[in-house]
GROMACS .gro file of C-alpha atoms in nm:
model
  307
    1MET     CA    1   0.000   0.000   0.000
    2GLN     CA    2   0.144   0.339  -0.094
    3ASP     CA    3   0.089   0.716  -0.055
    4GLN     CA    4  -0.117   0.687   0.261
    5PRO     CA    5  -0.224   0.998   0.456
    6LEU     CA    6  -0.137   1.015   0.824
    7ASP     CA    7  -0.364   1.168   1.087
    8LEU     CA    8  -0.122   1.438   1.202
    9ILE     CA    9  -0.185   1.761   1.388
   10GLY     CA   10  -0.008   2.080   1.282
   11THR     CA   11   0.235   2.138   0.996
   12PRO     CA   12   0.387   1.812   0.866
   13ALA     CA   13   0.764   1.774   0.872
   14PHE     CA   14   0.818   1.611   0.536
   15VAL     CA   15   1.117   1.398   0.446
   16PRO     CA   16   1.378   1.645   0.312
   17GLY     CA   17   1.398   1.724  -0.057
   18ARG     CA   18   1.215   1.482  -0.281
   19GLN     CA   19   1.254   1.182  -0.054
   20ARG     CA   20   0.992   0.934   0.057
   21SER     CA   21   0.956   0.725   0.370
   22GLN     CA   22   0.913   0.359   0.277
   23LEU     CA   23   0.807   0.128   0.558
   24THR     CA   24   0.938  -0.202   0.424
   25THR     CA   25   0.946  -0.569   0.524
   26ALA     CA   26   1.197  -0.829   0.411
   27ASP     CA   27   1.279  -1.190   0.494
   28ARG     CA   28   1.582  -1.262   0.712
   29HIS     CA   29   1.794  -1.308   0.400
   30GLY     CA   30   1.709  -0.955   0.284
   31ARG     CA   31   1.487  -1.084   0.003
   32HIS     CA   32   1.115  -1.063  -0.076
   33ARG     CA   33   1.104  -0.695   0.012
   34ARG     CA   34   0.763  -0.533   0.029
   35VAL     CA   35   0.678  -0.165   0.080
   36VAL     CA   36   0.391  -0.169   0.328
   37LEU     CA   37   0.354   0.208   0.346
   38GLU     CA   38   0.500   0.494   0.144
   39THR     CA   39   0.451   0.858   0.235
   40GLU     CA   40   0.604   1.207   0.215
   41HIS     CA   41   0.581   1.225   0.593
   42LEU     CA   42   0.885   1.134   0.801
   43ILE     CA   43   0.811   0.799   0.962
   44GLU     CA   44   1.056   0.604   1.177
   45ALA     CA   45   1.139   0.297   1.384
   46PRO     CA   46   0.896   0.009   1.319
   47ASN     CA   47   0.817  -0.253   1.582
   48TRP     CA   48   0.638  -0.573   1.477
   49SER     CA   49   0.357  -0.674   1.714
   50PRO     CA   50   0.391  -1.012   1.892
   51ASP     CA   51   0.078  -1.144   1.717
   52GLY     CA   52   0.231  -1.066   1.375
   53GLN     CA   53  -0.060  -0.848   1.268
   54TRP     CA   54   0.068  -0.493   1.310
   55LEU     CA   55   0.365  -0.264   1.257
   56LEU     CA   56   0.403   0.020   1.507
   57PHE     CA   57   0.591   0.336   1.407
   58ASN     CA   58   0.623   0.704   1.497
   59SER     CA   59   0.575   1.011   1.283
   60GLU     CA   60   0.608   1.373   1.389
   61SER     CA   61   0.560   1.310   1.762
   62ALA     CA   62   0.269   1.067   1.714
   63LEU     CA   63   0.247   0.687   1.725
   64PHE     CA   64   0.072   0.486   1.454
   65ARG     CA   65  -0.002   0.124   1.374
   66VAL     CA   66  -0.061  -0.026   1.032
   67ARG     CA   67  -0.148  -0.378   0.922
   68ALA     CA   68   0.172  -0.568   0.849
   69ASP     CA   69   0.034  -0.677   0.512
   70GLY     CA   70  -0.053  -0.317   0.417
   71SER     CA   71  -0.422  -0.405   0.377
   72ALA     CA   72  -0.555  -0.095   0.556
   73ALA     CA   73  -0.468   0.267   0.621
   74PRO     CA   74  -0.253   0.355   0.923
   75GLU     CA   75  -0.430   0.420   1.252
   76ARG     CA   76  -0.313   0.684   1.499
   77ILE     CA   77  -0.271   0.561   1.857
   78ASP     CA   78  -0.414   0.800   2.114
   79THR     CA   79  -0.134   0.892   2.356
   80GLY     CA   80  -0.300   1.192   2.519
   81THR     CA   81  -0.265   1.560   2.452
   82HIS     CA   82   0.083   1.612   2.599
   83ALA     CA   83   0.263   1.287   2.512
   84ALA     CA   84   0.488   1.373   2.217
   85ALA     CA   85   0.656   1.045   2.119
   86ASN     CA   86   1.003   1.014   1.971
   87ASN     CA   87   1.143   0.711   1.788
   88ASP     CA   88   1.224   0.508   2.100
   89HIS     CA   89   0.933   0.269   2.163
   90VAL     CA   90   0.882  -0.100   2.240
   91LEU     CA   91   0.586  -0.333   2.279
   92SER     CA   92   0.526  -0.544   2.589
   93PRO     CA   93   0.577  -0.919   2.534
   94ASP     CA   94   0.199  -0.972   2.527
   95GLY     CA   95   0.153  -0.686   2.279
   96CYS     CA   96  -0.096  -0.504   2.501
   97THR     CA   97   0.120  -0.207   2.601
   98VAL     CA   98   0.337   0.043   2.417
   99TYR     CA   99   0.626   0.182   2.620
  100PHE     CA  100   0.775   0.495   2.468
  101SER     CA  101   1.009   0.789   2.522
  102THR     CA  102   0.882   1.141   2.480
  103ASN     CA  103   1.040   1.451   2.333
  104ASP     CA  104   1.070   1.591   2.685
  105CYS     CA  105   1.283   1.289   2.785
  106ARG     CA  106   1.029   1.091   2.991
  107LEU     CA  107   0.911   0.729   2.971
  108LEU     CA  108   0.539   0.654   2.937
  109ALA     CA  109   0.316   0.350   2.886
  110VAL     CA  110  -0.011   0.341   2.693
  111PRO     CA  111  -0.244   0.058   2.584
  112PHE     CA  112  -0.181  -0.062   2.229
  113GLU     CA  113  -0.539   0.043   2.153
  114GLY     CA  114  -0.460   0.392   2.282
  115GLY     CA  115  -0.566   0.569   2.598
  116VAL     CA  116  -0.439   0.774   2.889
  117PRO     CA  117  -0.060   0.739   2.924
  118ARG     CA  118   0.090   0.614   3.249
  119ARG     CA  119   0.420   0.763   3.367
  120VAL     CA  120   0.708   0.518   3.418
  121SER     CA  121   1.004   0.752   3.452
  122SER     CA  122   1.102   0.932   3.772
  123GLU     CA  123   0.975   1.289   3.767
  124ALA     CA  124   1.233   1.380   4.028
  125LEU     CA  125   1.512   1.262   3.796
  126VAL     CA  126   1.367   1.443   3.496
  127GLU     CA  127   1.357   1.765   3.695
  128THR     CA  128   1.733   1.737   3.746
  129GLY     CA  129   1.782   1.738   3.367
  130PHE     CA  130   1.815   1.360   3.335
  131HIS     CA  131   1.711   1.224   2.992
  132TYR     CA  132   1.545   0.887   2.929
  133TYR     CA  133   1.575   0.710   2.590
  134LEU     CA  134   1.397   0.374   2.584
  135HIS     CA  135   1.511   0.066   2.392
  136GLY     CA  136   1.426  -0.263   2.562
  137VAL     CA  137   1.174  -0.451   2.773
  138SER     CA  138   1.256  -0.768   2.966
  139PRO     CA  139   1.088  -1.094   2.856
  140ASP     CA  140   0.883  -1.103   3.178
  141ASP     CA  141   0.763  -0.743   3.124
  142ALA     CA  142   0.916  -0.642   3.457
  143LEU     CA  143   1.191  -0.399   3.351
  144LEU     CA  144   1.266  -0.143   3.082
  145ALA     CA  145   1.624  -0.093   2.960
  146TYR     CA  146   1.714   0.258   2.854
  147VAL     CA  147   1.993   0.503   2.785
  148GLY     CA  148   2.021   0.772   3.051
  149LEU     CA  149   2.195   1.104   2.993
  150ARG     CA  150   2.314   1.342   3.261
  151ALA     CA  151   2.496   1.671   3.215
  152ALA     CA  152   2.869   1.599   3.212
  153THR     CA  153   3.064   1.706   3.520
  154ASP     CA  154   3.272   1.946   3.310
  155GLY     CA  155   2.954   2.112   3.185
  156VAL     CA  156   3.020   2.008   2.824
  157GLY     CA  157   2.783   1.753   2.669
  158TYR     CA  158   2.638   1.453   2.850
  159ALA     CA  159   2.749   1.152   3.048
  160TYR     CA  160   2.594   0.833   2.906
  161GLY     CA  161   2.477   0.531   3.101
  162LEU     CA  162   2.268   0.216   3.059
  163TYR     CA  163   1.991   0.176   3.314
  164THR     CA  164   1.679  -0.020   3.400
  165VAL     CA  165   1.353   0.087   3.562
  166PRO     CA  166   1.049  -0.124   3.659
  167THR     CA  167   0.770  -0.111   3.401
  168GLN     CA  168   0.533  -0.004   3.678
  169GLY     CA  169   0.767   0.275   3.785
  170GLY     CA  170   1.011   0.266   4.072
  171GLN     CA  171   1.382   0.275   4.139
  172ASP     CA  172   1.614   0.338   3.845
  173ARG     CA  173   1.925   0.120   3.845
  174ALA     CA  174   2.252   0.205   3.670
  175LEU     CA  175   2.404  -0.100   3.498
  176LEU     CA  176   2.691   0.052   3.301
  177LEU     CA  177   2.852   0.396   3.321
  178PRO     CA  178   3.140   0.359   3.074
  179GLY     CA  179   3.239   0.722   3.032
  180VAL     CA  180   3.182   0.704   2.654
  181PRO     CA  181   2.865   0.711   2.440
  182VAL     CA  182   2.647   0.397   2.455
  183ASP     CA  183   2.300   0.333   2.314
  184GLY     CA  184   2.036   0.079   2.217
  185PRO     CA  185   2.013  -0.153   2.524
  186GLU     CA  186   1.785  -0.445   2.440
  187TYR     CA  187   1.719  -0.775   2.618
  188SER     CA  188   1.780  -1.109   2.453
  189PRO     CA  189   1.461  -1.321   2.428
  190ASP     CA  190   1.574  -1.546   2.712
  191GLY     CA  191   1.659  -1.249   2.934
  192ALA     CA  192   2.018  -1.368   2.979
  193TRP     CA  193   2.180  -1.068   2.806
  194ILE     CA  194   2.137  -0.702   2.729
  195TYR     CA  195   2.274  -0.609   2.386
  196PHE     CA  196   2.387  -0.254   2.309
  197ASN     CA  197   2.621  -0.043   2.098
  198GLY     CA  198   2.888   0.192   2.217
  199GLU     CA  199   3.233   0.343   2.184
  200ILE     CA  200   3.393   0.130   2.455
  201GLY     CA  201   3.760   0.090   2.368
  202ALA     CA  202   3.727   0.302   2.052
  203ARG     CA  203   4.046   0.470   1.934
  204THR     CA  204   3.859   0.730   1.728
  205PRO     CA  205   3.545   0.929   1.821
  206GLY     CA  206   3.220   0.778   1.693
  207HIS     CA  207   3.357   0.429   1.629
  208SER     CA  208   3.063   0.243   1.779
  209GLN     CA  209   3.068  -0.137   1.793
  210LEU     CA  210   2.820  -0.395   1.928
  211PHE     CA  211   2.838  -0.546   2.277
  212ARG     CA  212   2.639  -0.750   2.522
  213MET     CA  213   2.641  -0.777   2.900
  214ARG     CA  214   2.459  -0.966   3.170
  215PRO     CA  215   2.138  -0.803   3.301
  216ASP     CA  216   2.324  -0.688   3.613
  217GLY     CA  217   2.580  -0.497   3.401
  218GLN     CA  218   2.857  -0.756   3.441
  219GLY     CA  219   3.038  -0.966   3.180
  220VAL     CA  220   3.061  -0.713   2.896
  221GLU     CA  221   3.154  -0.882   2.565
  222GLN     CA  222   3.237  -0.713   2.234
  223LEU     CA  223   3.059  -0.876   1.938
  224THR     CA  224   3.176  -0.679   1.632
  225HIS     CA  225   3.535  -0.581   1.550
  226ASP     CA  226   3.536  -0.398   1.218
  227ALA     CA  227   3.603  -0.060   1.061
  228ARG     CA  228   3.236   0.024   1.012
  229VAL     CA  229   3.026   0.210   1.270
  230ASN     CA  230   2.764  -0.032   1.407
  231TRP     CA  231   2.441   0.058   1.587
  232PHE     CA  232   2.123  -0.087   1.736
  233PRO     CA  233   2.161  -0.465   1.773
  234HIS     CA  234   1.823  -0.643   1.762
  235LEU     CA  235   1.786  -1.009   1.858
  236SER     CA  236   1.542  -1.230   1.666
  237PRO     CA  237   1.265  -1.381   1.883
  238ASP     CA  238   1.420  -1.728   1.847
  239GLY     CA  239   1.745  -1.589   1.989
  240ARG     CA  240   1.959  -1.697   1.693
  241TRP     CA  241   2.026  -1.377   1.499
  242MET     CA  242   2.144  -1.023   1.560
  243LEU     CA  243   2.019  -0.762   1.313
  244TYR     CA  244   2.187  -0.421   1.316
  245LEU     CA  245   2.250  -0.096   1.131
  246SER     CA  246   2.597  -0.034   0.991
  247TYR     CA  247   2.735   0.307   0.890
  248PRO     CA  248   3.049   0.386   0.688
  249PRO     CA  249   3.377   0.428   0.877
  250GLY     CA  250   3.419   0.769   1.035
  251THR     CA  251   3.049   0.834   1.096
  252LEU     CA  252   2.971   1.030   1.413
  253GLY     CA  253   2.652   0.929   1.591
  254HIS     CA  254   2.363   0.777   1.397
  255PRO     CA  255   2.269   1.050   1.147
  256ALA     CA  256   1.989   1.050   0.893
  257ASN     CA  257   2.031   1.049   0.517
  258ARG     CA  258   2.334   0.824   0.474
  259GLU     CA  259   2.419   0.520   0.268
  260VAL     CA  260   2.387   0.243   0.527
  261ILE     CA  261   2.370  -0.136   0.543
  262ILE     CA  262   2.138  -0.359   0.742
  263ARG     CA  263   2.346  -0.657   0.850
  264ILE     CA  264   2.284  -0.987   1.026
  265ALA     CA  265   2.520  -1.196   1.239
  266PRO     CA  266   2.489  -1.484   1.486
  267ALA     CA  267   2.359  -1.371   1.824
  268GLN     CA  268   2.687  -1.460   1.993
  269GLY     CA  269   2.888  -1.265   1.734
  270GLY     CA  270   3.068  -1.388   1.426
  271PRO     CA  271   3.077  -1.324   1.051
  272ALA     CA  272   2.811  -1.078   0.935
  273ASN     CA  273   2.618  -1.076   0.609
  274ASP     CA  274   2.486  -0.769   0.430
  275LEU     CA  275   2.109  -0.787   0.387
  276VAL     CA  276   1.998  -0.447   0.255
  277HIS     CA  277   2.195  -0.152   0.120
  278LEU     CA  278   1.981   0.162   0.143
  279PHE     CA  279   1.964   0.537   0.193
  280GLY     CA  280   1.861   0.580   0.554
  281GLY     CA  281   2.015   0.587   0.900
  282GLN     CA  282   1.833   0.760   1.184
  283GLY     CA  283   1.481   0.614   1.183
  284THR     CA  284   1.566   0.307   0.976
  285LEU     CA  285   1.621   0.049   1.251
  286ASN     CA  286   1.623   0.226   1.588
  287VAL     CA  287   1.400  -0.035   1.754
  288ASN     CA  288   1.345  -0.409   1.724
  289GLY     CA  289   1.141  -0.477   1.410
  290TRP     CA  290   1.163  -0.858   1.396
  291ALA     CA  291   0.845  -1.049   1.317
  292PRO     CA  292   0.747  -1.304   1.583
  293ASP     CA  293   0.839  -1.595   1.352
  294SER     CA  294   1.201  -1.468   1.325
  295GLU     CA  295   1.175  -1.498   0.948
  296ARG     CA  296   1.102  -1.134   0.859
  297PHE     CA  297   1.187  -0.786   0.980
  298ALA     CA  298   1.069  -0.429   0.919
  299TYR     CA  299   1.268  -0.114   0.851
  300VAL     CA  300   1.231   0.230   0.692
  301ALA     CA  301   1.419   0.349   0.383
  302TYR     CA  302   1.428   0.711   0.264
  303PRO     CA  303   1.496   0.703  -0.111
  304ALA     CA  304   1.491   1.005  -0.337
  305VAL     CA  305   1.218   1.006  -0.603
  306ALA     CA  306   1.235   1.138  -0.958
  307GLY     CA  307   1.057   1.451  -1.064
   0.00000   0.00000   0.00000
């Protein structure tokens, strides 16, 4: 299904230039690609629902869901009047709840059908200038894994850390405070690991690689060792595969509008295969988009169009 309108409030922020957002699915070999939704609006970060029926994505501070087969128009998810979502969102293991970060750096929870959001993040922490960026939910739906940012002690930039917080709200726990940028913490399906990317041990700024650690922050292992800049590891539901976004050497951060590669490797690390070469980056694969059967995944490409 293509050229679908989105129920957005205010002035749309279109994809720059003559680009399109293409919400796409592919099999785990990178084949049988299908554009589920194409639009001039900037859409990002698809999750696949645990029942296999829906793709969840964000666009211009709103959350939407669309049938995974593209058989119907997208539906906006009601998140309340003050809950401006960014591209950090996950679905609970039963698919009933959407946990998401907001543009004012909080964590909220809302029913998948929409409704009144429930606050998860600590308001006291937010008031200190602490920033929450969500990426993972534990298999038992007990904890959320997120990136936390505090103002650096020298007053320049931020200090990064990986944290957890109970899904019902409660005490935040720091797992890893490496002193360098880290991002994308996500639980393995068996709950035995948290996967993430970061610049641990990097000799040049921005050279992010993929890692995993135990859920208590111990036993950090590096999984990729190459010249490319690797972000956002996502484990397949069967626990066998690690899908991730790979930037060219020398990239700083995870910018938009770059030539990137979606790659796959064994969950424990090892040789990687290129699946999709595309124009994308930020928004393409920020969250876990694996289908529940571990045979397909969703992503967003941002190609230029003629005319």
